[in-house]
PDB file of C-alpha atoms in Angstrom:
ATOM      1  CA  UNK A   1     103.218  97.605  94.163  1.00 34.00           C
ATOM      2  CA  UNK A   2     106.450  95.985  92.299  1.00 37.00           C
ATOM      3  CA  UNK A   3     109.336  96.196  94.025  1.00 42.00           C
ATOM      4  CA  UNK A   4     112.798  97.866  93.195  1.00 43.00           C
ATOM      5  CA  UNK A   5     116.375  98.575  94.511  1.00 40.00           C
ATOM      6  CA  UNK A   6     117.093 101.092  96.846  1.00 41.00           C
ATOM      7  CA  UNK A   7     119.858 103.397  94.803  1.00 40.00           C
ATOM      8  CA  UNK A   8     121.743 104.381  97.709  1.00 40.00           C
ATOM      9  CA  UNK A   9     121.735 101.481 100.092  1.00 39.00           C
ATOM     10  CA  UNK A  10     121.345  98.657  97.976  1.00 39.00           C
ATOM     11  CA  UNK A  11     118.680  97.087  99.935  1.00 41.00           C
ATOM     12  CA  UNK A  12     115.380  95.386  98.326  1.00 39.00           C
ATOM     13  CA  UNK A  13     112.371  97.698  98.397  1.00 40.00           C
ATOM     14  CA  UNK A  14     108.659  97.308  97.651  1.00 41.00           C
ATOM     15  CA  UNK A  15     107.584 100.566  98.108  1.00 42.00           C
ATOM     16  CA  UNK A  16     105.814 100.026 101.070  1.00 41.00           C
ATOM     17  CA  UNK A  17     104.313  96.608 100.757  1.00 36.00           C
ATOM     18  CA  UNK A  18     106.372  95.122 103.661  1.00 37.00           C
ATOM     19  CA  UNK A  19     105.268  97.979 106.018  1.00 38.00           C
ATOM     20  CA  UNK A  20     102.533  96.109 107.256  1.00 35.00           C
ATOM     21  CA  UNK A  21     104.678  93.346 108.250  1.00 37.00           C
ATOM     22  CA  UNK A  22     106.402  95.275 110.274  1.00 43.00           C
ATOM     23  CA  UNK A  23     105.650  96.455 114.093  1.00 50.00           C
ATOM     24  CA  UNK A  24     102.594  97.561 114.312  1.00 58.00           C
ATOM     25  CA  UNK A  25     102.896 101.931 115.281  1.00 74.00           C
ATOM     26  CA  UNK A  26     106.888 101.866 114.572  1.00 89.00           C
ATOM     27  CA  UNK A  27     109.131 101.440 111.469  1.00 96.00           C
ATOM     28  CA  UNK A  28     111.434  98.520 111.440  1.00 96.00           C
ATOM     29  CA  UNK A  29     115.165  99.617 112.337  1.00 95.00           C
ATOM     30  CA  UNK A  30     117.700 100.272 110.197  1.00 96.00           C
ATOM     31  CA  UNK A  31     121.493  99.157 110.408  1.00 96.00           C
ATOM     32  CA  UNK A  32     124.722 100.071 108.925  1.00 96.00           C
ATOM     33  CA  UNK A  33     128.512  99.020 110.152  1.00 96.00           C
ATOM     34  CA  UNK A  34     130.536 101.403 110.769  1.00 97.00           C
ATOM     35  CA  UNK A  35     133.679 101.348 107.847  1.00 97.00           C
ATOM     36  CA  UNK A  36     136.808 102.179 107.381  1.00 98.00           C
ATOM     37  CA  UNK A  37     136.783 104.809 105.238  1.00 98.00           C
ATOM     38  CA  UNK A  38     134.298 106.522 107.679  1.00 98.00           C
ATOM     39  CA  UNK A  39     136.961 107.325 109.959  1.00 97.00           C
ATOM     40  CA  UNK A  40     138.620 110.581 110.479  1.00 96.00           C
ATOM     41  CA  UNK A  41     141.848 112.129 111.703  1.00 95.00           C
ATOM     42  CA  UNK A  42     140.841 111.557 115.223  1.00 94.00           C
ATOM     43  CA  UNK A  43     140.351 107.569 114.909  1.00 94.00           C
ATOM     44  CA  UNK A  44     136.394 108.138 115.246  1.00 95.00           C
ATOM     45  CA  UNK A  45     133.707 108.446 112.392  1.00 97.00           C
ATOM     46  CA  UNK A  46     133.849 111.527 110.933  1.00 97.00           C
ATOM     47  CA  UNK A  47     130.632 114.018 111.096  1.00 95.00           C
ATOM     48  CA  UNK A  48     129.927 113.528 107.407  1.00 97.00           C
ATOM     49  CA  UNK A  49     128.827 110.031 107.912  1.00 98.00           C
ATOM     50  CA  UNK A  50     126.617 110.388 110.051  1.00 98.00           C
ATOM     51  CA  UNK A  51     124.389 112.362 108.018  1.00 98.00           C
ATOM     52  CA  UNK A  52     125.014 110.122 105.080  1.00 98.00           C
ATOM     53  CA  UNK A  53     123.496 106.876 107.322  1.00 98.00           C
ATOM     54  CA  UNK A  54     120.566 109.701 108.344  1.00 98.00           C
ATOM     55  CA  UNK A  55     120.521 109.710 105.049  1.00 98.00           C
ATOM     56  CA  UNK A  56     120.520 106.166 104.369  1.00 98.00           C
ATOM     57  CA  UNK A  57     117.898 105.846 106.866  1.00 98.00           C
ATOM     58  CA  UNK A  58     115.573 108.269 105.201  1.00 98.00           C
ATOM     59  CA  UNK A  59     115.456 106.208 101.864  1.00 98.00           C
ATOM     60  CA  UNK A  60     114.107 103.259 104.509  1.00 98.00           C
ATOM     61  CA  UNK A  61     112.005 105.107 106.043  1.00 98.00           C
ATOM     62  CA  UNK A  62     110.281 106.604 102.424  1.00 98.00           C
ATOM     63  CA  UNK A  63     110.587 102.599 101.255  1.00 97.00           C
ATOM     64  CA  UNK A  64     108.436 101.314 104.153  1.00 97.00           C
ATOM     65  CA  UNK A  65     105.745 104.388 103.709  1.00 97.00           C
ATOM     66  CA  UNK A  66     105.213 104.035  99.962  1.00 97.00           C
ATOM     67  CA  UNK A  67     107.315 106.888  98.548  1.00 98.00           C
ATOM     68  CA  UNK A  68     110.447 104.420  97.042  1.00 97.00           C
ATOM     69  CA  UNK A  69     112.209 104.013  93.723  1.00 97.00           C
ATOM     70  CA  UNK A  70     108.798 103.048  91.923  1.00 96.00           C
ATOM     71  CA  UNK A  71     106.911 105.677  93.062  1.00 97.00           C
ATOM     72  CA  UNK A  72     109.470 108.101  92.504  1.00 97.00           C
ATOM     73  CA  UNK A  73     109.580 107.502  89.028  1.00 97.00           C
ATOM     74  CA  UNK A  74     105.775 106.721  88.427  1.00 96.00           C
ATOM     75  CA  UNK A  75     104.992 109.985  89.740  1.00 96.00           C
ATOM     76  CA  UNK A  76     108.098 112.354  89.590  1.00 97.00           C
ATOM     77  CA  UNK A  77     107.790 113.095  93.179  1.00 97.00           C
ATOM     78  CA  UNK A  78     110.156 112.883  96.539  1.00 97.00           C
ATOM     79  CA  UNK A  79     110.787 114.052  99.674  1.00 97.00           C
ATOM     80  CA  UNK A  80     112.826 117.328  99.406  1.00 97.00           C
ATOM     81  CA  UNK A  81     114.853 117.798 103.133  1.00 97.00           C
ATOM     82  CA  UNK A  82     114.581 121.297 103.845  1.00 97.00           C
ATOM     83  CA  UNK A  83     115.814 121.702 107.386  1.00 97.00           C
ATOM     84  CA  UNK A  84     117.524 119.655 109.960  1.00 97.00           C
ATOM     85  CA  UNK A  85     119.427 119.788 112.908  1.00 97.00           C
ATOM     86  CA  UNK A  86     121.710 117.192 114.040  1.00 97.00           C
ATOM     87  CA  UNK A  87     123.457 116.443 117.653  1.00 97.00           C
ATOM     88  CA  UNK A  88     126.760 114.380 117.996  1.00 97.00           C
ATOM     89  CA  UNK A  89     126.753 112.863 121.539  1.00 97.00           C
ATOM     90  CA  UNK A  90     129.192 110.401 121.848  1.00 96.00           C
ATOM     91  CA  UNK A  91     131.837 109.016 119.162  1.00 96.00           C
ATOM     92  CA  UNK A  92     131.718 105.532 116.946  1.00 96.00           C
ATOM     93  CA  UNK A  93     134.962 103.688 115.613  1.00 95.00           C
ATOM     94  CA  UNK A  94     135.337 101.552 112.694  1.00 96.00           C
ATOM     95  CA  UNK A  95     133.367  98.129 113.170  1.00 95.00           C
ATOM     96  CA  UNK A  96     130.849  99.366 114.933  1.00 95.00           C
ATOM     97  CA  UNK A  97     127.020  98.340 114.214  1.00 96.00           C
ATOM     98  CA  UNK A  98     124.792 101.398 114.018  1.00 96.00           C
ATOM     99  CA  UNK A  99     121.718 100.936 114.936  1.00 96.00           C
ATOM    100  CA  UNK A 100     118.748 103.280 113.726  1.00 97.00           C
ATOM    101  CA  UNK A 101     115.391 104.037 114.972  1.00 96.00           C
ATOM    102  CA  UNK A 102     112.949 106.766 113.087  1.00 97.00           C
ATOM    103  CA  UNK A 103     110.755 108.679 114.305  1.00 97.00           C
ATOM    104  CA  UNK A 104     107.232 110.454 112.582  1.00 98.00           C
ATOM    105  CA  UNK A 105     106.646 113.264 114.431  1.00 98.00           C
ATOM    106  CA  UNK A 106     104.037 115.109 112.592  1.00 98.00           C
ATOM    107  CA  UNK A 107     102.494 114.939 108.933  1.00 98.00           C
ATOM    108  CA  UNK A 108     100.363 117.966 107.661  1.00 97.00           C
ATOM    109  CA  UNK A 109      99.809 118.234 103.520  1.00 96.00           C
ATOM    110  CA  UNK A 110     103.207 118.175 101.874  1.00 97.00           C
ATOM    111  CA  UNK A 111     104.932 118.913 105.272  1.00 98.00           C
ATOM    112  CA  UNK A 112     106.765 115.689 107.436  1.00 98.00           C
ATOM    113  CA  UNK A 113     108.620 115.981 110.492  1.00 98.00           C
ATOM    114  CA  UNK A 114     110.853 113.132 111.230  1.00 98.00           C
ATOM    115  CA  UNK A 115     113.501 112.020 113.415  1.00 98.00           C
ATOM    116  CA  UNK A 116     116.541 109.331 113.436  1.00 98.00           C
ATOM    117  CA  UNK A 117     118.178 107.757 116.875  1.00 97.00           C
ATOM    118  CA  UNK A 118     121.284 106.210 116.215  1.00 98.00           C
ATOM    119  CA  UNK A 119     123.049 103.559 118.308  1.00 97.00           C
ATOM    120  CA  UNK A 120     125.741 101.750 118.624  1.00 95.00           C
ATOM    121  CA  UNK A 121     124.490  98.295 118.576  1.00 87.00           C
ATOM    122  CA  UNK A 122     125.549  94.764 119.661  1.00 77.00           C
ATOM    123  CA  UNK A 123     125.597  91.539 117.910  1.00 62.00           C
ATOM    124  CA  UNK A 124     127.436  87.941 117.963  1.00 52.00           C
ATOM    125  CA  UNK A 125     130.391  87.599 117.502  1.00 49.00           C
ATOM    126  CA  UNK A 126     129.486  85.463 114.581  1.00 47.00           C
ATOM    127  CA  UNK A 127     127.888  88.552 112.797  1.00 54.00           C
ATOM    128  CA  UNK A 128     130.366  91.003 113.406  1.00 51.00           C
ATOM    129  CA  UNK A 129     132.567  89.232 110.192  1.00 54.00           C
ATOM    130  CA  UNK A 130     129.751  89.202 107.554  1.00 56.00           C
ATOM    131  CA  UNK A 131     128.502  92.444 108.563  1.00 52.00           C
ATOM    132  CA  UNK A 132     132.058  94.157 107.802  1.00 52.00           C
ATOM    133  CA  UNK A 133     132.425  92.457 104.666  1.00 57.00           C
ATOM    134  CA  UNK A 134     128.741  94.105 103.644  1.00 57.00           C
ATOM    135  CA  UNK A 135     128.741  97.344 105.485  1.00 54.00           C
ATOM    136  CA  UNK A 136     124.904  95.979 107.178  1.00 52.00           C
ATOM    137  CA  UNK A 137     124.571  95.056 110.707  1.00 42.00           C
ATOM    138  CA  UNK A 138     121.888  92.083 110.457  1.00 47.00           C
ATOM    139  CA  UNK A 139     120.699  91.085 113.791  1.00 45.00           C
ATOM    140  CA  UNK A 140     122.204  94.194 115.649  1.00 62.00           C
ATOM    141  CA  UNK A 141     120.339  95.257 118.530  1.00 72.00           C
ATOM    142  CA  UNK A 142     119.853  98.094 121.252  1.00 77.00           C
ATOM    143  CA  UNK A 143     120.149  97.396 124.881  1.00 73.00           C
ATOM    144  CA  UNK A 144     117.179  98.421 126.665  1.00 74.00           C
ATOM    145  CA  UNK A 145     119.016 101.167 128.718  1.00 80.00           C
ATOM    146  CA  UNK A 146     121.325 102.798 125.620  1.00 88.00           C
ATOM    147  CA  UNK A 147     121.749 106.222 124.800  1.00 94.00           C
ATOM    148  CA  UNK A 148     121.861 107.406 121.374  1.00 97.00           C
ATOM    149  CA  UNK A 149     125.306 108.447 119.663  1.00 97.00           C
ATOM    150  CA  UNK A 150     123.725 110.899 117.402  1.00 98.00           C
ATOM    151  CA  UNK A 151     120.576 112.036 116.647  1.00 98.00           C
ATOM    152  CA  UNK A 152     118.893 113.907 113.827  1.00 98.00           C
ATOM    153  CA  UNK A 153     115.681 115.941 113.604  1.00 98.00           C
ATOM    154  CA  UNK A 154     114.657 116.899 109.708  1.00 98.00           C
ATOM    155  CA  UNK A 155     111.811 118.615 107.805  1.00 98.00           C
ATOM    156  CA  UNK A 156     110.790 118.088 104.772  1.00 98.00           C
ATOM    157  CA  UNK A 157     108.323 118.664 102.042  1.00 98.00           C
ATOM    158  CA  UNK A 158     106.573 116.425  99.512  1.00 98.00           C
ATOM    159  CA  UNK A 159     107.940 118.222  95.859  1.00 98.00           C
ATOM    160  CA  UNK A 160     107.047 117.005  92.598  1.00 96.00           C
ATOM    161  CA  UNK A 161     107.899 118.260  88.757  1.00 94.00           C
ATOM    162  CA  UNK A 162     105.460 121.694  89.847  1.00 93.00           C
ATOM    163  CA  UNK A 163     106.616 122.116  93.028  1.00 95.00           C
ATOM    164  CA  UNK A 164     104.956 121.352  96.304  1.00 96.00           C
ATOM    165  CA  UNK A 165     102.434 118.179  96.341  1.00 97.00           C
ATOM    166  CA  UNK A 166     100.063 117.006  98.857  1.00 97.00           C
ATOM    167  CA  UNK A 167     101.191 113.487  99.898  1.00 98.00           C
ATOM    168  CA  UNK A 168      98.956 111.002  98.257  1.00 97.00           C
ATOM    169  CA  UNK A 169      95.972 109.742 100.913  1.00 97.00           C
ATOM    170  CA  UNK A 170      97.206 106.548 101.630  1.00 97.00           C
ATOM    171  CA  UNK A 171     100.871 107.702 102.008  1.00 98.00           C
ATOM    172  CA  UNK A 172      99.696 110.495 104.856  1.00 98.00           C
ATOM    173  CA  UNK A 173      97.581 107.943 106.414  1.00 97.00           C
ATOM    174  CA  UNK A 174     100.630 105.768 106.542  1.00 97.00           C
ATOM    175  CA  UNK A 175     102.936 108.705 108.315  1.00 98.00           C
ATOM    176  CA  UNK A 176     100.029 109.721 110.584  1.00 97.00           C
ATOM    177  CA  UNK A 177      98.754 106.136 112.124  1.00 97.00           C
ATOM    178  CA  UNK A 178     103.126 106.445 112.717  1.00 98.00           C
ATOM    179  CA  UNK A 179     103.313 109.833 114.164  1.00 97.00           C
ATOM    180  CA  UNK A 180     104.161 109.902 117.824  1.00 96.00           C
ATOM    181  CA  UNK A 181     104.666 112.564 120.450  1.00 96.00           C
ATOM    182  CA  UNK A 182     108.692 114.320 119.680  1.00 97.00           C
ATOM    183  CA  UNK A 183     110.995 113.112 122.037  1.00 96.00           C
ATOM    184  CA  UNK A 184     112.440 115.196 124.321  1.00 95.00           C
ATOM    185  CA  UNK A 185     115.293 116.709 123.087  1.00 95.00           C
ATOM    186  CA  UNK A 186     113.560 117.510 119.431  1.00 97.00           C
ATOM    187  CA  UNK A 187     112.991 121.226 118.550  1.00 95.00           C
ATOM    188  CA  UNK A 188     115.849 122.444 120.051  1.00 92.00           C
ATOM    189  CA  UNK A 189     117.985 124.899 118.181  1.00 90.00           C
ATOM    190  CA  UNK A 190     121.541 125.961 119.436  1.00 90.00           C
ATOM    191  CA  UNK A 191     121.721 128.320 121.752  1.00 88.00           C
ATOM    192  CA  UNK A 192     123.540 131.587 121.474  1.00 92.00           C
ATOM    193  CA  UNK A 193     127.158 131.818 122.383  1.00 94.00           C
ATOM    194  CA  UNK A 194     129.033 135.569 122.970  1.00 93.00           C
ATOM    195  CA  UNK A 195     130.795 137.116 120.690  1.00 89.00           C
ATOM    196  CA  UNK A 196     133.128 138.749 122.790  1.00 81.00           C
TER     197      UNK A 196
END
């Protein structure tokens, strides 16, 4: 397959040809800096951005499984989100390298169940300046023993020009040989608060 841009994160795609090279049962991470214009009136990045990184990390994620820019416009069809339910667990201030890990949870027809971990990661002091010029994090990396910041647990459906499209057979054999047990705090939906 011929490779393209990614439209939203500017990253070099090839629509799943560089999947292989990556670990074998996982997809490679994906990193973003935290920036300035993230930030909110409390000093800390505002709940917007995280979804657009999830977001980010999506387009990765469809890049390293074969859906990306050139299949997209080959064949007319995407991923369509179509649920998700995200948990903010600890706050992130400008600088910071994000550090995200996806998840396949499940992949059945048209239907995908995903998830995204993010972290705040670490790197040397030597990549902290060229990774706030660019908005990437490089070489960031997750201690061993780090909780995530935010988390982010999404369905969605395979849609083309018709509607609703089995994924093709070597694009759900992709997602499946991926697909590992949920972890343990996906499924969960808020829980009912009083009204009184």
């Amino acid at each position: 397959m011929s490779a393209g841009t990614n439209e939203r994160t500017g990253t070099a795609t090839s629509d799943g040809a560089q999947a292989a090279a990556g670990a074998p049962g996982r997809l490679p991470d994906f990193h973003r800096t935290v920036q300035p214009e993230w930030i909110d009136y409390n000093g800390h990045m505002s709940e917007a951005f995280y979804v657009l990184v999830f977001g980010h990390a999506t387009d990765a994620m469809m890049d390293e499984v074969g859906l990306g820019p050139v299949y997209r416009e080959d064949t007319g069809c995407s991923l369509y989100t179509v649920e998700a339910h995200v948990r903010y667990l600890r706050e992130v201030s400008v600088g910071t390298p994000l550090v995200l890990r996806t998840r396949i949870l499940g992949v059945d027809g048209r239907k995908l169940r995903f998830a995204h971990e993010m972290f705040a990661g670490t790197r040397p002091e030597a990549e902290e300046e060229a990774a706030a010029a660019d908005g990437t994090a490089g070489a960031g990396s997750v201690p061993e023993d780090a909780a995530p910041v935010a988390t982010t647990e999404l369905f969605a459906l395979h849609v083309g020009p018709d509607g609703g499209l089995p994924f093709p057979d070597e694009v759900h054999e992709r997602l499946a040989a991926l697909s590992e047990e949920p972890p343990s705090w996906a499924g969960r939906a808020i829980g009912p608060v009083p009204r009184v």
